[in-house]
Amino acid sequence: MALFGLICAVILSGCVDNGQNDTDNDSEQNQTDNATMETEQVITEADNGTIINLKNGETFFLKLRENPSTGYSWQLNLSQGLSILSDEYTQDPASEGYTGVPGTRQWELKAVTPGSQQVKGIYKRPWEDTTGTEDNFTLNVEVV
């Protein structure tokens, strides 16, 4: 019986309010999540032709749709003040046996030199000549 009483006491001590309720915990977590989201800019095709501002040393993610199974891929050209930290392709979900399934290419880019920088991309097959009809992507980056 004494053992049963001890177990109940331990369980009940875990239920005692420590002065911080779940709402406080959620609020702190949301503030942390918002701070993280603000520092990780994600740029997509919708941002083509725009300008972003970064501090020197900051990173951002560039996500562009592509379908390398057809031979088409994005070829990036960066000004010297930007650096590629990672380059990853993720295919969209598809049933087994499907071919030609598109996906998203994601680069993590870092600002390494202050000033006006630029990302230029062309979507084409690397072995074909540039005709001027290809899809293009341009992002201007102001680094302070």
Short mmCIF file of N, CA and C in Angstrom, two decimals:
data_model
loop_
_atom_site.label_atom_id
_atom_site.label_comp_id
_atom_site.label_asym_id
_atom_site.label_seq_id
_atom_site.Cartn_x
_atom_site.Cartn_y
_atom_site.Cartn_z
N MET A 1 0.82 -1.18 0.00
CA MET A 1 0.00 0.00 0.00
C MET A 1 0.87 1.26 0.00
N ALA A 2 1.98 1.20 0.76
CA ALA A 2 2.88 2.35 0.82
C ALA A 2 3.48 2.60 -0.56
N LEU A 3 3.80 1.54 -1.29
CA LEU A 3 4.34 1.67 -2.64
C LEU A 3 3.32 2.32 -3.57
N PHE A 4 2.06 1.92 -3.44
CA PHE A 4 0.99 2.53 -4.24
C PHE A 4 0.88 4.02 -3.96
N GLY A 5 0.98 4.42 -2.71
CA GLY A 5 0.92 5.83 -2.31
C GLY A 5 2.09 6.61 -2.89
N LEU A 6 3.26 6.02 -2.90
CA LEU A 6 4.45 6.67 -3.45
C LEU A 6 4.30 6.88 -4.97
N ILE A 7 3.79 5.87 -5.66
CA ILE A 7 3.58 5.98 -7.10
C ILE A 7 2.58 7.09 -7.40
N CYS A 8 1.49 7.15 -6.66
CA CYS A 8 0.49 8.20 -6.86
C CYS A 8 1.08 9.58 -6.61
N ALA A 9 1.91 9.71 -5.59
CA ALA A 9 2.53 11.00 -5.28
C ALA A 9 3.44 11.45 -6.41
N VAL A 10 4.20 10.53 -6.98
CA VAL A 10 5.09 10.86 -8.09
C VAL A 10 4.28 11.30 -9.32
N ILE A 11 3.23 10.56 -9.61
CA ILE A 11 2.39 10.89 -10.76
C ILE A 11 1.74 12.26 -10.58
N LEU A 12 1.21 12.51 -9.40
CA LEU A 12 0.54 13.79 -9.13
C LEU A 12 1.52 14.95 -9.15
N SER A 13 2.77 14.73 -8.72
CA SER A 13 3.74 15.83 -8.72
C SER A 13 4.05 16.27 -10.15
N GLY A 14 3.91 15.36 -11.11
CA GLY A 14 4.10 15.72 -12.51
C GLY A 14 2.96 16.54 -13.07
N CYS A 15 1.81 16.53 -12.41
CA CYS A 15 0.64 17.26 -12.87
C CYS A 15 0.54 18.65 -12.26
N VAL A 16 1.41 18.97 -11.31
CA VAL A 16 1.36 20.27 -10.64
C VAL A 16 1.76 21.36 -11.62
N ASP A 17 1.04 22.47 -11.62
CA ASP A 17 1.32 23.61 -12.51
C ASP A 17 2.63 24.25 -12.07
N ASN A 18 3.56 24.41 -12.98
CA ASN A 18 4.84 25.03 -12.66
C ASN A 18 4.83 26.52 -12.92
N GLY A 19 3.63 27.11 -13.10
CA GLY A 19 3.53 28.54 -13.31
C GLY A 19 3.58 28.94 -14.77
N GLN A 20 3.75 27.99 -15.65
CA GLN A 20 3.80 28.30 -17.08
C GLN A 20 2.80 27.40 -17.77
N ASN A 21 1.81 28.00 -18.41
CA ASN A 21 0.79 27.18 -19.04
C ASN A 21 1.16 26.89 -20.49
N ASP A 22 0.36 26.02 -21.13
CA ASP A 22 0.64 25.61 -22.50
C ASP A 22 0.57 26.77 -23.47
N THR A 23 -0.28 27.76 -23.20
CA THR A 23 -0.39 28.92 -24.08
C THR A 23 0.94 29.67 -24.12
N ASP A 24 1.59 29.81 -22.96
CA ASP A 24 2.89 30.47 -22.92
C ASP A 24 3.91 29.71 -23.75
N ASN A 25 3.90 28.39 -23.62
CA ASN A 25 4.85 27.57 -24.39
C ASN A 25 4.59 27.72 -25.88
N ASP A 26 3.31 27.69 -26.30
CA ASP A 26 2.97 27.84 -27.71
C ASP A 26 3.41 29.19 -28.24
N SER A 27 3.19 30.23 -27.44
CA SER A 27 3.56 31.59 -27.86
C SER A 27 5.07 31.71 -28.06
N GLU A 28 5.84 31.15 -27.12
CA GLU A 28 7.30 31.19 -27.25
C GLU A 28 7.74 30.41 -28.48
N GLN A 29 7.12 29.24 -28.74
CA GLN A 29 7.48 28.43 -29.89
C GLN A 29 7.16 29.17 -31.18
N ASN A 30 5.99 29.83 -31.24
CA ASN A 30 5.62 30.58 -32.44
C ASN A 30 6.57 31.72 -32.69
N GLN A 31 7.02 32.40 -31.63
CA GLN A 31 7.98 33.49 -31.81
C GLN A 31 9.29 32.95 -32.37
N THR A 32 9.73 31.80 -31.87
CA THR A 32 10.95 31.18 -32.37
C THR A 32 10.78 30.78 -33.82
N ASP A 33 9.63 30.15 -34.16
CA ASP A 33 9.39 29.74 -35.55
C ASP A 33 9.35 30.95 -36.48
N ASN A 34 8.69 32.04 -36.07
CA ASN A 34 8.62 33.24 -36.90
C ASN A 34 9.99 33.84 -37.13
N ALA A 35 10.83 33.87 -36.10
CA ALA A 35 12.17 34.42 -36.25
C ALA A 35 12.97 33.58 -37.25
N THR A 36 12.82 32.26 -37.19
CA THR A 36 13.52 31.39 -38.11
C THR A 36 13.03 31.61 -39.54
N MET A 37 11.70 31.71 -39.71
CA MET A 37 11.15 31.88 -41.05
C MET A 37 11.58 33.21 -41.66
N GLU A 38 11.73 34.24 -40.84
CA GLU A 38 12.11 35.54 -41.38
C GLU A 38 13.55 35.53 -41.90
N THR A 39 14.42 34.71 -41.32
CA THR A 39 15.81 34.71 -41.73
C THR A 39 16.07 33.76 -42.90
N GLU A 40 15.13 32.90 -43.22
CA GLU A 40 15.31 31.96 -44.33
C GLU A 40 14.39 32.36 -45.48
N GLN A 41 14.89 33.20 -46.37
CA GLN A 41 14.09 33.62 -47.52
C GLN A 41 14.05 32.49 -48.54
N VAL A 42 12.86 32.24 -49.08
CA VAL A 42 12.68 31.25 -50.14
C VAL A 42 12.21 32.00 -51.38
N ILE A 43 13.00 31.91 -52.43
CA ILE A 43 12.73 32.59 -53.69
C ILE A 43 12.26 31.54 -54.70
N THR A 44 11.20 31.87 -55.47
CA THR A 44 10.66 30.95 -56.47
C THR A 44 10.50 31.69 -57.81
N GLU A 45 9.94 30.98 -58.80
CA GLU A 45 9.69 31.59 -60.11
C GLU A 45 8.85 32.86 -59.99
N ALA A 46 8.00 32.92 -58.99
CA ALA A 46 7.14 34.09 -58.78
C ALA A 46 7.96 35.35 -58.49
N ASP A 47 9.20 35.17 -58.06
CA ASP A 47 10.08 36.29 -57.72
C ASP A 47 10.98 36.70 -58.88
N ASN A 48 10.76 36.14 -60.05
CA ASN A 48 11.57 36.47 -61.22
C ASN A 48 11.55 37.98 -61.47
N GLY A 49 12.74 38.56 -61.63
CA GLY A 49 12.86 39.98 -61.93
C GLY A 49 12.82 40.90 -60.72
N THR A 50 12.77 40.34 -59.53
CA THR A 50 12.67 41.17 -58.32
C THR A 50 14.04 41.41 -57.69
N ILE A 51 14.04 42.21 -56.64
CA ILE A 51 15.25 42.53 -55.86
C ILE A 51 15.02 42.07 -54.44
N ILE A 52 16.02 41.40 -53.86
CA ILE A 52 15.98 41.08 -52.44
C ILE A 52 17.17 41.75 -51.76
N ASN A 53 17.05 41.96 -50.47
CA ASN A 53 18.12 42.57 -49.68
C ASN A 53 18.62 41.56 -48.66
N LEU A 54 19.94 41.45 -48.58
CA LEU A 54 20.57 40.53 -47.63
C LEU A 54 21.71 41.24 -46.93
N LYS A 55 22.02 40.75 -45.74
CA LYS A 55 23.25 41.17 -45.06
C LYS A 55 24.36 40.24 -45.55
N ASN A 56 25.57 40.75 -45.58
CA ASN A 56 26.70 39.92 -45.98
C ASN A 56 26.78 38.71 -45.06
N GLY A 57 26.88 37.53 -45.64
CA GLY A 57 26.95 36.29 -44.86
C GLY A 57 25.60 35.58 -44.75
N GLU A 58 24.50 36.27 -45.09
CA GLU A 58 23.18 35.63 -45.03
C GLU A 58 22.99 34.69 -46.20
N THR A 59 22.08 33.74 -46.00
CA THR A 59 21.75 32.79 -47.06
C THR A 59 20.28 32.91 -47.44
N PHE A 60 19.95 32.36 -48.60
CA PHE A 60 18.56 32.24 -49.02
C PHE A 60 18.44 31.00 -49.88
N PHE A 61 17.20 30.55 -50.07
CA PHE A 61 16.93 29.37 -50.88
C PHE A 61 16.26 29.78 -52.17
N LEU A 62 16.74 29.23 -53.27
CA LEU A 62 16.14 29.44 -54.58
C LEU A 62 15.54 28.11 -55.01
N LYS A 63 14.21 28.09 -55.26
CA LYS A 63 13.51 26.88 -55.68
C LYS A 63 12.88 27.12 -57.04
N LEU A 64 13.30 26.33 -58.02
CA LEU A 64 12.76 26.44 -59.38
C LEU A 64 12.31 25.07 -59.85
N ARG A 65 11.18 25.02 -60.52
CA ARG A 65 10.63 23.78 -61.06
C ARG A 65 11.45 23.36 -62.28
N GLU A 66 11.70 22.05 -62.39
CA GLU A 66 12.40 21.54 -63.56
C GLU A 66 12.05 20.08 -63.77
N ASN A 67 12.42 19.58 -64.94
CA ASN A 67 12.16 18.19 -65.29
C ASN A 67 13.39 17.60 -65.98
N PRO A 68 14.40 17.24 -65.21
CA PRO A 68 15.65 16.74 -65.82
C PRO A 68 15.48 15.43 -66.58
N SER A 69 14.38 14.70 -66.33
CA SER A 69 14.18 13.44 -67.06
C SER A 69 13.94 13.71 -68.55
N THR A 70 13.58 14.94 -68.89
CA THR A 70 13.40 15.33 -70.30
C THR A 70 14.65 16.00 -70.86
N GLY A 71 15.66 16.14 -70.03
CA GLY A 71 16.90 16.79 -70.45
C GLY A 71 16.97 18.25 -70.07
N TYR A 72 15.84 18.83 -69.68
CA TYR A 72 15.82 20.25 -69.32
C TYR A 72 16.23 20.44 -67.87
N SER A 73 17.07 21.44 -67.64
CA SER A 73 17.47 21.79 -66.29
C SER A 73 17.85 23.26 -66.24
N TRP A 74 17.84 23.80 -65.03
CA TRP A 74 18.25 25.19 -64.84
C TRP A 74 19.76 25.26 -64.79
N GLN A 75 20.31 26.19 -65.56
CA GLN A 75 21.74 26.46 -65.52
C GLN A 75 21.89 27.87 -64.96
N LEU A 76 22.50 27.93 -63.77
CA LEU A 76 22.63 29.22 -63.07
C LEU A 76 23.97 29.87 -63.36
N ASN A 77 23.93 31.18 -63.37
CA ASN A 77 25.13 32.01 -63.48
C ASN A 77 25.02 33.03 -62.35
N LEU A 78 25.96 32.99 -61.42
CA LEU A 78 25.94 33.89 -60.26
C LEU A 78 27.06 34.91 -60.36
N SER A 79 26.78 36.13 -59.89
CA SER A 79 27.86 37.10 -59.80
C SER A 79 28.82 36.62 -58.70
N GLN A 80 30.03 37.18 -58.69
CA GLN A 80 31.07 36.68 -57.79
C GLN A 80 30.75 36.88 -56.31
N GLY A 81 29.82 37.74 -55.98
CA GLY A 81 29.48 37.99 -54.58
C GLY A 81 28.49 37.02 -53.99
N LEU A 82 28.10 36.00 -54.76
CA LEU A 82 27.19 34.96 -54.29
C LEU A 82 27.86 33.60 -54.43
N SER A 83 27.52 32.70 -53.53
CA SER A 83 28.12 31.37 -53.54
C SER A 83 27.04 30.31 -53.34
N ILE A 84 27.15 29.19 -54.06
CA ILE A 84 26.22 28.06 -53.89
C ILE A 84 26.72 27.17 -52.77
N LEU A 85 25.88 27.00 -51.73
CA LEU A 85 26.22 26.12 -50.61
C LEU A 85 25.70 24.70 -50.84
N SER A 86 24.54 24.59 -51.49
CA SER A 86 23.99 23.27 -51.77
C SER A 86 23.11 23.33 -53.02
N ASP A 87 22.93 22.18 -53.64
CA ASP A 87 22.14 22.03 -54.87
C ASP A 87 21.45 20.67 -54.77
N GLU A 88 20.11 20.68 -54.70
CA GLU A 88 19.38 19.44 -54.48
C GLU A 88 18.13 19.40 -55.36
N TYR A 89 17.88 18.24 -55.95
CA TYR A 89 16.68 18.04 -56.76
C TYR A 89 15.76 17.07 -56.05
N THR A 90 14.45 17.41 -56.00
CA THR A 90 13.44 16.53 -55.41
C THR A 90 12.34 16.31 -56.44
N GLN A 91 12.15 15.06 -56.83
CA GLN A 91 11.10 14.72 -57.79
C GLN A 91 9.75 14.74 -57.09
N ASP A 92 8.74 15.18 -57.78
CA ASP A 92 7.37 15.14 -57.26
C ASP A 92 6.96 13.68 -57.04
N PRO A 93 6.05 13.43 -56.11
CA PRO A 93 5.55 12.07 -55.92
C PRO A 93 4.89 11.55 -57.20
N ALA A 94 5.11 10.29 -57.48
CA ALA A 94 4.50 9.67 -58.67
C ALA A 94 4.33 8.18 -58.41
N SER A 95 3.37 7.60 -59.07
CA SER A 95 3.17 6.16 -58.97
C SER A 95 4.37 5.44 -59.57
N GLU A 96 4.59 4.24 -59.10
CA GLU A 96 5.72 3.44 -59.59
C GLU A 96 5.59 3.23 -61.09
N GLY A 97 6.70 3.36 -61.78
CA GLY A 97 6.73 3.14 -63.22
C GLY A 97 6.52 4.38 -64.06
N TYR A 98 6.13 5.49 -63.44
CA TYR A 98 5.95 6.72 -64.20
C TYR A 98 7.30 7.32 -64.56
N THR A 99 7.41 7.84 -65.76
CA THR A 99 8.63 8.53 -66.18
C THR A 99 8.27 9.95 -66.58
N GLY A 100 9.28 10.79 -66.66
CA GLY A 100 9.05 12.18 -67.06
C GLY A 100 8.37 13.01 -65.98
N VAL A 101 8.55 12.62 -64.73
CA VAL A 101 7.90 13.33 -63.62
C VAL A 101 8.76 14.54 -63.23
N PRO A 102 8.15 15.72 -63.19
CA PRO A 102 8.91 16.92 -62.82
C PRO A 102 9.18 16.98 -61.32
N GLY A 103 9.88 18.01 -60.93
CA GLY A 103 10.20 18.21 -59.52
C GLY A 103 10.69 19.62 -59.30
N THR A 104 11.43 19.79 -58.21
CA THR A 104 11.94 21.10 -57.84
C THR A 104 13.43 21.02 -57.55
N ARG A 105 14.17 21.95 -58.13
CA ARG A 105 15.60 22.11 -57.84
C ARG A 105 15.70 23.18 -56.78
N GLN A 106 16.46 22.91 -55.72
CA GLN A 106 16.66 23.89 -54.66
C GLN A 106 18.15 24.12 -54.43
N TRP A 107 18.52 25.39 -54.46
CA TRP A 107 19.88 25.80 -54.14
C TRP A 107 19.84 26.62 -52.87
N GLU A 108 20.85 26.45 -52.04
CA GLU A 108 21.06 27.38 -50.93
C GLU A 108 22.21 28.28 -51.36
N LEU A 109 21.93 29.58 -51.39
CA LEU A 109 22.92 30.56 -51.85
C LEU A 109 23.30 31.48 -50.70
N LYS A 110 24.54 31.89 -50.70
CA LYS A 110 25.06 32.75 -49.63
C LYS A 110 25.65 34.03 -50.22
N ALA A 111 25.33 35.14 -49.57
CA ALA A 111 25.92 36.43 -49.95
C ALA A 111 27.32 36.49 -49.33
N VAL A 112 28.34 36.66 -50.16
CA VAL A 112 29.72 36.65 -49.66
C VAL A 112 30.46 37.97 -49.90
N THR A 113 29.85 38.88 -50.66
CA THR A 113 30.48 40.18 -50.93
C THR A 113 29.39 41.25 -50.97
N PRO A 114 29.59 42.36 -50.25
CA PRO A 114 28.61 43.46 -50.31
C PRO A 114 28.52 44.05 -51.71
N GLY A 115 27.35 44.63 -52.01
CA GLY A 115 27.15 45.28 -53.30
C GLY A 115 26.00 44.67 -54.05
N SER A 116 25.86 45.08 -55.31
CA SER A 116 24.80 44.57 -56.17
C SER A 116 25.24 43.25 -56.78
N GLN A 117 24.47 42.21 -56.52
CA GLN A 117 24.76 40.86 -57.02
C GLN A 117 23.58 40.40 -57.87
N GLN A 118 23.79 39.32 -58.61
CA GLN A 118 22.72 38.84 -59.48
C GLN A 118 22.79 37.33 -59.66
N VAL A 119 21.60 36.73 -59.73
CA VAL A 119 21.44 35.32 -60.12
C VAL A 119 20.72 35.33 -61.45
N LYS A 120 21.29 34.66 -62.43
CA LYS A 120 20.64 34.50 -63.73
C LYS A 120 20.55 33.01 -64.02
N GLY A 121 19.40 32.58 -64.51
CA GLY A 121 19.22 31.18 -64.85
C GLY A 121 18.55 31.05 -66.20
N ILE A 122 18.91 29.99 -66.89
CA ILE A 122 18.28 29.67 -68.17
C ILE A 122 17.88 28.20 -68.10
N TYR A 123 16.66 27.91 -68.55
CA TYR A 123 16.11 26.56 -68.50
C TYR A 123 16.19 25.96 -69.89
N LYS A 124 17.13 25.02 -70.06
CA LYS A 124 17.34 24.44 -71.38
C LYS A 124 18.08 23.13 -71.26
N ARG A 125 18.18 22.46 -72.38
CA ARG A 125 19.01 21.26 -72.45
C ARG A 125 20.44 21.73 -72.68
N PRO A 126 21.37 21.27 -71.88
CA PRO A 126 22.76 21.78 -71.96
C PRO A 126 23.42 21.56 -73.32
N TRP A 127 23.02 20.54 -74.04
CA TRP A 127 23.67 20.24 -75.32
C TRP A 127 23.08 21.01 -76.50
N GLU A 128 21.97 21.73 -76.24
CA GLU A 128 21.35 22.49 -77.32
C GLU A 128 21.81 23.94 -77.29
N ASP A 129 21.83 24.55 -78.48
CA ASP A 129 22.19 25.96 -78.58
C ASP A 129 21.10 26.83 -77.96
N THR A 130 21.49 27.96 -77.42
CA THR A 130 20.54 28.93 -76.89
C THR A 130 19.85 29.63 -78.06
N THR A 131 18.52 29.64 -78.05
CA THR A 131 17.76 30.21 -79.16
C THR A 131 17.11 31.55 -78.81
N GLY A 132 17.03 31.87 -77.52
CA GLY A 132 16.34 33.09 -77.10
C GLY A 132 14.89 32.85 -76.72
N THR A 133 14.41 31.62 -76.90
CA THR A 133 13.03 31.30 -76.54
C THR A 133 12.95 30.54 -75.21
N GLU A 134 14.09 30.32 -74.58
CA GLU A 134 14.12 29.58 -73.34
C GLU A 134 13.51 30.39 -72.19
N ASP A 135 13.08 29.68 -71.16
CA ASP A 135 12.65 30.36 -69.93
C ASP A 135 13.90 30.89 -69.23
N ASN A 136 13.79 32.11 -68.71
CA ASN A 136 14.90 32.74 -68.01
C ASN A 136 14.44 33.16 -66.62
N PHE A 137 15.39 33.23 -65.70
CA PHE A 137 15.12 33.69 -64.35
C PHE A 137 16.21 34.68 -63.96
N THR A 138 15.81 35.81 -63.39
CA THR A 138 16.78 36.81 -62.92
C THR A 138 16.36 37.28 -61.53
N LEU A 139 17.33 37.33 -60.64
CA LEU A 139 17.11 37.84 -59.29
C LEU A 139 18.24 38.81 -58.97
N ASN A 140 17.89 40.03 -58.61
CA ASN A 140 18.90 40.99 -58.18
C ASN A 140 18.99 40.96 -56.66
N VAL A 141 20.22 40.93 -56.14
CA VAL A 141 20.45 40.79 -54.71
C VAL A 141 21.31 41.97 -54.26
N GLU A 142 20.77 42.77 -53.36
CA GLU A 142 21.53 43.88 -52.76
C GLU A 142 22.08 43.41 -51.43
N VAL A 143 23.40 43.37 -51.32
CA VAL A 143 24.06 42.85 -50.11
C VAL A 143 24.70 44.01 -49.37
N VAL A 144 24.35 44.15 -48.08
CA VAL A 144 24.94 45.22 -47.24
C VAL A 144 25.78 44.61 -46.15
#
